[in-house]
PDB file of C-alpha atoms in Angstrom:
ATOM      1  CA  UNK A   1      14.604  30.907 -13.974  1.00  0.00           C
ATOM      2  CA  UNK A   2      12.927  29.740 -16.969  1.00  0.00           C
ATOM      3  CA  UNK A   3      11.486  33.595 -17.316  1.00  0.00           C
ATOM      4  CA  UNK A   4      14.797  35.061 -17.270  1.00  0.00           C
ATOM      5  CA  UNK A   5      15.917  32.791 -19.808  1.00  0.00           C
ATOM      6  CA  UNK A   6      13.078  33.028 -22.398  1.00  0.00           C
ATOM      7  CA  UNK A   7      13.950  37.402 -22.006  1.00  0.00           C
ATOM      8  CA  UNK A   8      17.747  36.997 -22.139  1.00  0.00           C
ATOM      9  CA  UNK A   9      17.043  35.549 -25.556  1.00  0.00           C
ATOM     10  CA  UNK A  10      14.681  38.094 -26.775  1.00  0.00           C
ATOM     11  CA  UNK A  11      15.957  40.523 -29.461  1.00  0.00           C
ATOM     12  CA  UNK A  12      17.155  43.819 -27.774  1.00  0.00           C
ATOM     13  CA  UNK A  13      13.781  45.889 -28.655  1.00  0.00           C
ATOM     14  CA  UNK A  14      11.715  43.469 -27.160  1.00  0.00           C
ATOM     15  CA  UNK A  15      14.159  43.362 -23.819  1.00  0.00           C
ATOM     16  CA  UNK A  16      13.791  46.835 -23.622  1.00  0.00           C
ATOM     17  CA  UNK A  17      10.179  47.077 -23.918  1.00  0.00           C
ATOM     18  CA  UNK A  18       9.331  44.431 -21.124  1.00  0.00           C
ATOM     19  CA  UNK A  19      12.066  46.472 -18.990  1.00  0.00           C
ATOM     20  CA  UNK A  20      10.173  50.038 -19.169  1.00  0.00           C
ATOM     21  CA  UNK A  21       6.856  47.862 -18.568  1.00  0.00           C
ATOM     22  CA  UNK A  22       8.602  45.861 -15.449  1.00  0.00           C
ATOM     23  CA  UNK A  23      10.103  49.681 -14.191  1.00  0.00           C
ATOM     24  CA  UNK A  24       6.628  51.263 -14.441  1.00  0.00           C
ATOM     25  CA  UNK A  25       4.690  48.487 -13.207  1.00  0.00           C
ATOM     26  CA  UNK A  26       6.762  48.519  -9.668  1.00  0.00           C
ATOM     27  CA  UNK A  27       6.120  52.859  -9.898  1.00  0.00           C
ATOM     28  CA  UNK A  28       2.973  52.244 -10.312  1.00  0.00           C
ATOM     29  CA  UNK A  29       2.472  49.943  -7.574  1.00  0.00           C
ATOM     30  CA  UNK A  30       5.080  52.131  -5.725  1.00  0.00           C
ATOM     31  CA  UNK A  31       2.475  55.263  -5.951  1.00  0.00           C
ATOM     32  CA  UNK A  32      -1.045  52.989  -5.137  1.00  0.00           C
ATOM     33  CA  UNK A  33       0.857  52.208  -1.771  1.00  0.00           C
ATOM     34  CA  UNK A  34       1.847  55.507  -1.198  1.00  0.00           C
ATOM     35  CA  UNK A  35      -2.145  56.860  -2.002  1.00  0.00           C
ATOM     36  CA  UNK A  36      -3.052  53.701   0.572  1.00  0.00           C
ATOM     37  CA  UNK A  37      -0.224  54.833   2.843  1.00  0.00           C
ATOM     38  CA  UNK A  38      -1.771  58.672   2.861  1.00  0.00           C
ATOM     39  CA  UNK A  39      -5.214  57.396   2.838  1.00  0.00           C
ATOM     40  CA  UNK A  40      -6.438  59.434  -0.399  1.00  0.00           C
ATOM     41  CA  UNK A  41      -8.985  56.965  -1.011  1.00  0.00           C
ATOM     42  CA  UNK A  42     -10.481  55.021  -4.318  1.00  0.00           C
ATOM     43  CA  UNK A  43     -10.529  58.206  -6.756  1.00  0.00           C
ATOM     44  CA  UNK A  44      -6.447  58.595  -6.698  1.00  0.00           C
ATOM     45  CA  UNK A  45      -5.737  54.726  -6.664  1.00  0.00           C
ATOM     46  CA  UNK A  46      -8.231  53.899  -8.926  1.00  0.00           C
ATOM     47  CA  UNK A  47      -5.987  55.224 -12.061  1.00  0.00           C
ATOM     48  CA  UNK A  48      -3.254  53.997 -10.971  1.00  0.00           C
ATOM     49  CA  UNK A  49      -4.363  50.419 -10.371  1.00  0.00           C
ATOM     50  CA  UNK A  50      -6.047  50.531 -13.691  1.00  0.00           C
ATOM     51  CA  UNK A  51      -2.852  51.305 -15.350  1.00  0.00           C
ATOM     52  CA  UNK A  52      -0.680  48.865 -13.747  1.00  0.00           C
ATOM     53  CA  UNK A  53      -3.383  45.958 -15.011  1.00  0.00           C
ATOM     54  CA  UNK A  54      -3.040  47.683 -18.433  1.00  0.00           C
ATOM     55  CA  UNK A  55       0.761  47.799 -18.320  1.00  0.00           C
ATOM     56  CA  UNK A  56       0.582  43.819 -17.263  1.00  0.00           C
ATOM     57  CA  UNK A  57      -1.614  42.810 -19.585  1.00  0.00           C
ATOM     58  CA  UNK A  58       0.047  44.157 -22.295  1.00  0.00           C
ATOM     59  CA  UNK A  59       3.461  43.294 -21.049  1.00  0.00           C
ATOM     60  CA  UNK A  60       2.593  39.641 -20.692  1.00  0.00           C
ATOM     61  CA  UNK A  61       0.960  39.872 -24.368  1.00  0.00           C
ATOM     62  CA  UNK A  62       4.640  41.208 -25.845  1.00  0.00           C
ATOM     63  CA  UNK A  63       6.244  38.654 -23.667  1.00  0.00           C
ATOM     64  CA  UNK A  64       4.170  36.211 -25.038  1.00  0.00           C
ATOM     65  CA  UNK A  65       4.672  37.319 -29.053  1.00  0.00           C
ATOM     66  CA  UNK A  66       7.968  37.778 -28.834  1.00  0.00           C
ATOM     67  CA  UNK A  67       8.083  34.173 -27.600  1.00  0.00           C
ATOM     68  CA  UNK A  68       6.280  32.423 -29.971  1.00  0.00           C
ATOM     69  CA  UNK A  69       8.339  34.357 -32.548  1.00  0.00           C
ATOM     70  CA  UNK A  70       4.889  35.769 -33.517  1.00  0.00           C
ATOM     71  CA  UNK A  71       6.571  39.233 -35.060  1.00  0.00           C
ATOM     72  CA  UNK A  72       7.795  40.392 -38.589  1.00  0.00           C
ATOM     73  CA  UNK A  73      11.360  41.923 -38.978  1.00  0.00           C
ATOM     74  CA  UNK A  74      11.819  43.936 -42.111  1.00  0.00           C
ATOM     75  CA  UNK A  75      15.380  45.634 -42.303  1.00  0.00           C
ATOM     76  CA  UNK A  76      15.745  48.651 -44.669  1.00  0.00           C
ATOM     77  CA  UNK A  77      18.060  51.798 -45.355  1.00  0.00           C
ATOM     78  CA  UNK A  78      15.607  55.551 -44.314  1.00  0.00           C
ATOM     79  CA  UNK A  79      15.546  57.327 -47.748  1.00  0.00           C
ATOM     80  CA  UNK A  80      13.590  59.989 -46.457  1.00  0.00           C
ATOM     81  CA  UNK A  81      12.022  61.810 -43.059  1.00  0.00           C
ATOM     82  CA  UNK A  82       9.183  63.506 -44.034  1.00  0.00           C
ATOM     83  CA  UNK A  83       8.732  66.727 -41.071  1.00  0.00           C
ATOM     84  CA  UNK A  84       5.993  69.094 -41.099  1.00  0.00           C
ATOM     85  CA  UNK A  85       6.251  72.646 -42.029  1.00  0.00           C
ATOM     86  CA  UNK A  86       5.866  74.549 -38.845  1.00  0.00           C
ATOM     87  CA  UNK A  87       7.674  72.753 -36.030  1.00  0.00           C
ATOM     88  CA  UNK A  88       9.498  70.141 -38.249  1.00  0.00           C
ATOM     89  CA  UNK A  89       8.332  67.641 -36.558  1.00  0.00           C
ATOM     90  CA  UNK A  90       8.482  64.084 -38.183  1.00  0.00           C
ATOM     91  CA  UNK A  91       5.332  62.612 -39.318  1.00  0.00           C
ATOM     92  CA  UNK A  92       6.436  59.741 -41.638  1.00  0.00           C
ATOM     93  CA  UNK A  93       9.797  57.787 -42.660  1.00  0.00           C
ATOM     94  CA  UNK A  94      10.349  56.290 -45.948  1.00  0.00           C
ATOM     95  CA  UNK A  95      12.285  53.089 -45.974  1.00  0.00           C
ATOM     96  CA  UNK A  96      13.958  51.034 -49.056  1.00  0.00           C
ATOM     97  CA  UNK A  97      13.150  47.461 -48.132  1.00  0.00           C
ATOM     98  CA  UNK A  98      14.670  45.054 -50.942  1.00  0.00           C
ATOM     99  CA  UNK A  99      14.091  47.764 -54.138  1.00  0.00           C
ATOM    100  CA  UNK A 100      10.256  48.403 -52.105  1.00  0.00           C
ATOM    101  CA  UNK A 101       9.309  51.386 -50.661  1.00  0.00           C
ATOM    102  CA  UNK A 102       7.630  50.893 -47.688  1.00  0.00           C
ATOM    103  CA  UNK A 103       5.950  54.436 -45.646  1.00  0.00           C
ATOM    104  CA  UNK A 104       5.545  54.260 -42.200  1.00  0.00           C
ATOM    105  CA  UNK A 105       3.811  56.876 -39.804  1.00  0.00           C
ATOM    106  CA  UNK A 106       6.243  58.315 -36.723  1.00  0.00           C
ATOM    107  CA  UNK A 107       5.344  57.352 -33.349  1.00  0.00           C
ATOM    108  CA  UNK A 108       7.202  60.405 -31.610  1.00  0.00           C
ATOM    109  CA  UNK A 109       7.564  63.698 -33.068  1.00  0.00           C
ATOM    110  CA  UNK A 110      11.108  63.634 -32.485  1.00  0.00           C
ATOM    111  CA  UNK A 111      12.793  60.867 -34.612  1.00  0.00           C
ATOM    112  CA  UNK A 112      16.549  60.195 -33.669  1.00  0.00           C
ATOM    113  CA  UNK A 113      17.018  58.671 -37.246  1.00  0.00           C
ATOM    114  CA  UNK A 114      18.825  60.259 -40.080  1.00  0.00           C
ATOM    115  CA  UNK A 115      18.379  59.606 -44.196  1.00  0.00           C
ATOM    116  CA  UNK A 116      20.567  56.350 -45.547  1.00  0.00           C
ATOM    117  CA  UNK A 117      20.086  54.776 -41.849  1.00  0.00           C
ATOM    118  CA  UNK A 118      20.068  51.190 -41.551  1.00  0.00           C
ATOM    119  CA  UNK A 119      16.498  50.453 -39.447  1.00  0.00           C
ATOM    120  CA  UNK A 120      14.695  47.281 -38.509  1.00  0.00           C
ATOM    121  CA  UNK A 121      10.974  47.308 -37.852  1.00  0.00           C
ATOM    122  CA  UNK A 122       8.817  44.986 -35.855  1.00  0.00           C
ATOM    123  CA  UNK A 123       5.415  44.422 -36.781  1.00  0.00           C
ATOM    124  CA  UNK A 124       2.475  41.591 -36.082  1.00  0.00           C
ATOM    125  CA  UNK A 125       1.294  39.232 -38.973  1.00  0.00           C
ATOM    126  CA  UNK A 126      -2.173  40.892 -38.147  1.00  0.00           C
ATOM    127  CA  UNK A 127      -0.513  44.750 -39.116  1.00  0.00           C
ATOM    128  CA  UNK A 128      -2.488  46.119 -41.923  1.00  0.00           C
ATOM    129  CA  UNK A 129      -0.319  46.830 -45.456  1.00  0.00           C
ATOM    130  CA  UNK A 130      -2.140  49.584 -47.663  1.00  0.00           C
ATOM    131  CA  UNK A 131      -0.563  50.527 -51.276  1.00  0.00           C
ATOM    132  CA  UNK A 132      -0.703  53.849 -52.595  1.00  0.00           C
ATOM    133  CA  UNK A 133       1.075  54.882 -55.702  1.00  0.00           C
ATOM    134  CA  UNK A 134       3.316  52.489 -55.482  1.00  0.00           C
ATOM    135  CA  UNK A 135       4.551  52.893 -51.748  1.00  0.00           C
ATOM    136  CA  UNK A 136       3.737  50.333 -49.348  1.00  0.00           C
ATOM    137  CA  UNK A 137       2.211  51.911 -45.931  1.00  0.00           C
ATOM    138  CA  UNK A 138       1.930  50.952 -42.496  1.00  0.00           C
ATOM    139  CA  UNK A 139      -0.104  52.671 -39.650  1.00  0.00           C
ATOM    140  CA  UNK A 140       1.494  50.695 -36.898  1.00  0.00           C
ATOM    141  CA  UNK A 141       4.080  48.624 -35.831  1.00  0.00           C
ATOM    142  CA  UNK A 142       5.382  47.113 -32.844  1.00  0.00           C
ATOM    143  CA  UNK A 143       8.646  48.982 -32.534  1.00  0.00           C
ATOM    144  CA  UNK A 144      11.472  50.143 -34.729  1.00  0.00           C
ATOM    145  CA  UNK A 145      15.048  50.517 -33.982  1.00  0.00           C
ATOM    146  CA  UNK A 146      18.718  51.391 -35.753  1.00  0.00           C
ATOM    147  CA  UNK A 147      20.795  49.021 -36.785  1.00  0.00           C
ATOM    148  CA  UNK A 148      24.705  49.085 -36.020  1.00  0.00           C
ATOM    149  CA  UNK A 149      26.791  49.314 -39.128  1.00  0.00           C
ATOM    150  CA  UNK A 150      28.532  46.143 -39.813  1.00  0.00           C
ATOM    151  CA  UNK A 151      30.831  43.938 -42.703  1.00  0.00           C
ATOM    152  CA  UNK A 152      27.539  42.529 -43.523  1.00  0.00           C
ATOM    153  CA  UNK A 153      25.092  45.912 -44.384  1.00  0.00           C
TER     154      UNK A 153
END
């Protein structure tokens, strides 16, 4: 019970995150039975075992950061989705955190954020901060997410 209490007070990204890690996990174990079931032998469960340690590991090391309240949360309005020419894809977003620009690299090439969006990011203490021109960039984060409008943004 203690589990379920430590995750019902996690902030929503993090709930969501250890969710798609708990759903794949059970696939994942779902599909090495079946390959044990059908008898394909070590080369087809290999992978999948291999990816359900993976997919624990790193669940239990989110679990365990978002925990210990070991994470960053900067909040900031998008000022600008930068897309590239061809396919308009997204390849960076451009946020105004406290008068600061801060530049941060897309994950997916589809970005279901929009300019003057209110977004919160989640990084480590350990995520690397580089400065160029004036902009503040970041290569990785943990997660980012939109924030509802309220009274208070």
């Amino acid at each position: 019970m203690r589990f379920y209490q430590q995750y019902r007070a996690l902030p929503g990204f993090f709930q969501r995150q250890l969710c798609a890690h708990i759903i794949a996990g059970v696939c994942l174990l779902a599909i090495a039975g079946l390959f044990l079931c059908l008898r394909f032998g070590f080369v087809m469960l290999a992978p999948a075992m291999i990816l359900f340690v993976f997919l624990l590991l790193h669940g239990a090391w989110l679990f365990r950061l978002a925990v210990r309240q070991q994470y960053i949360v900067i909040d900031g309005i998008c000022t600008y989705i930068q897309r590239t020419a061809v396919r308009k894809r997204a390849k960076y977003l451009q946020l105004d955190v406290q008068g600061m620009c801060v530049q941060i690299t897309s994950k997916r090439s589809h970005v279901p954020y929009h300019s003057q969006q209110w977004l919160r990011l989640y990084l480590t203490p350990q995520t690397p901060v580089y400065e160029k021109d004036g902009v503040q960039l970041l290569s990785g984060y943990l997660g980012i997410e939109a924030i509802p409008m309220t009274a208070e943004n």
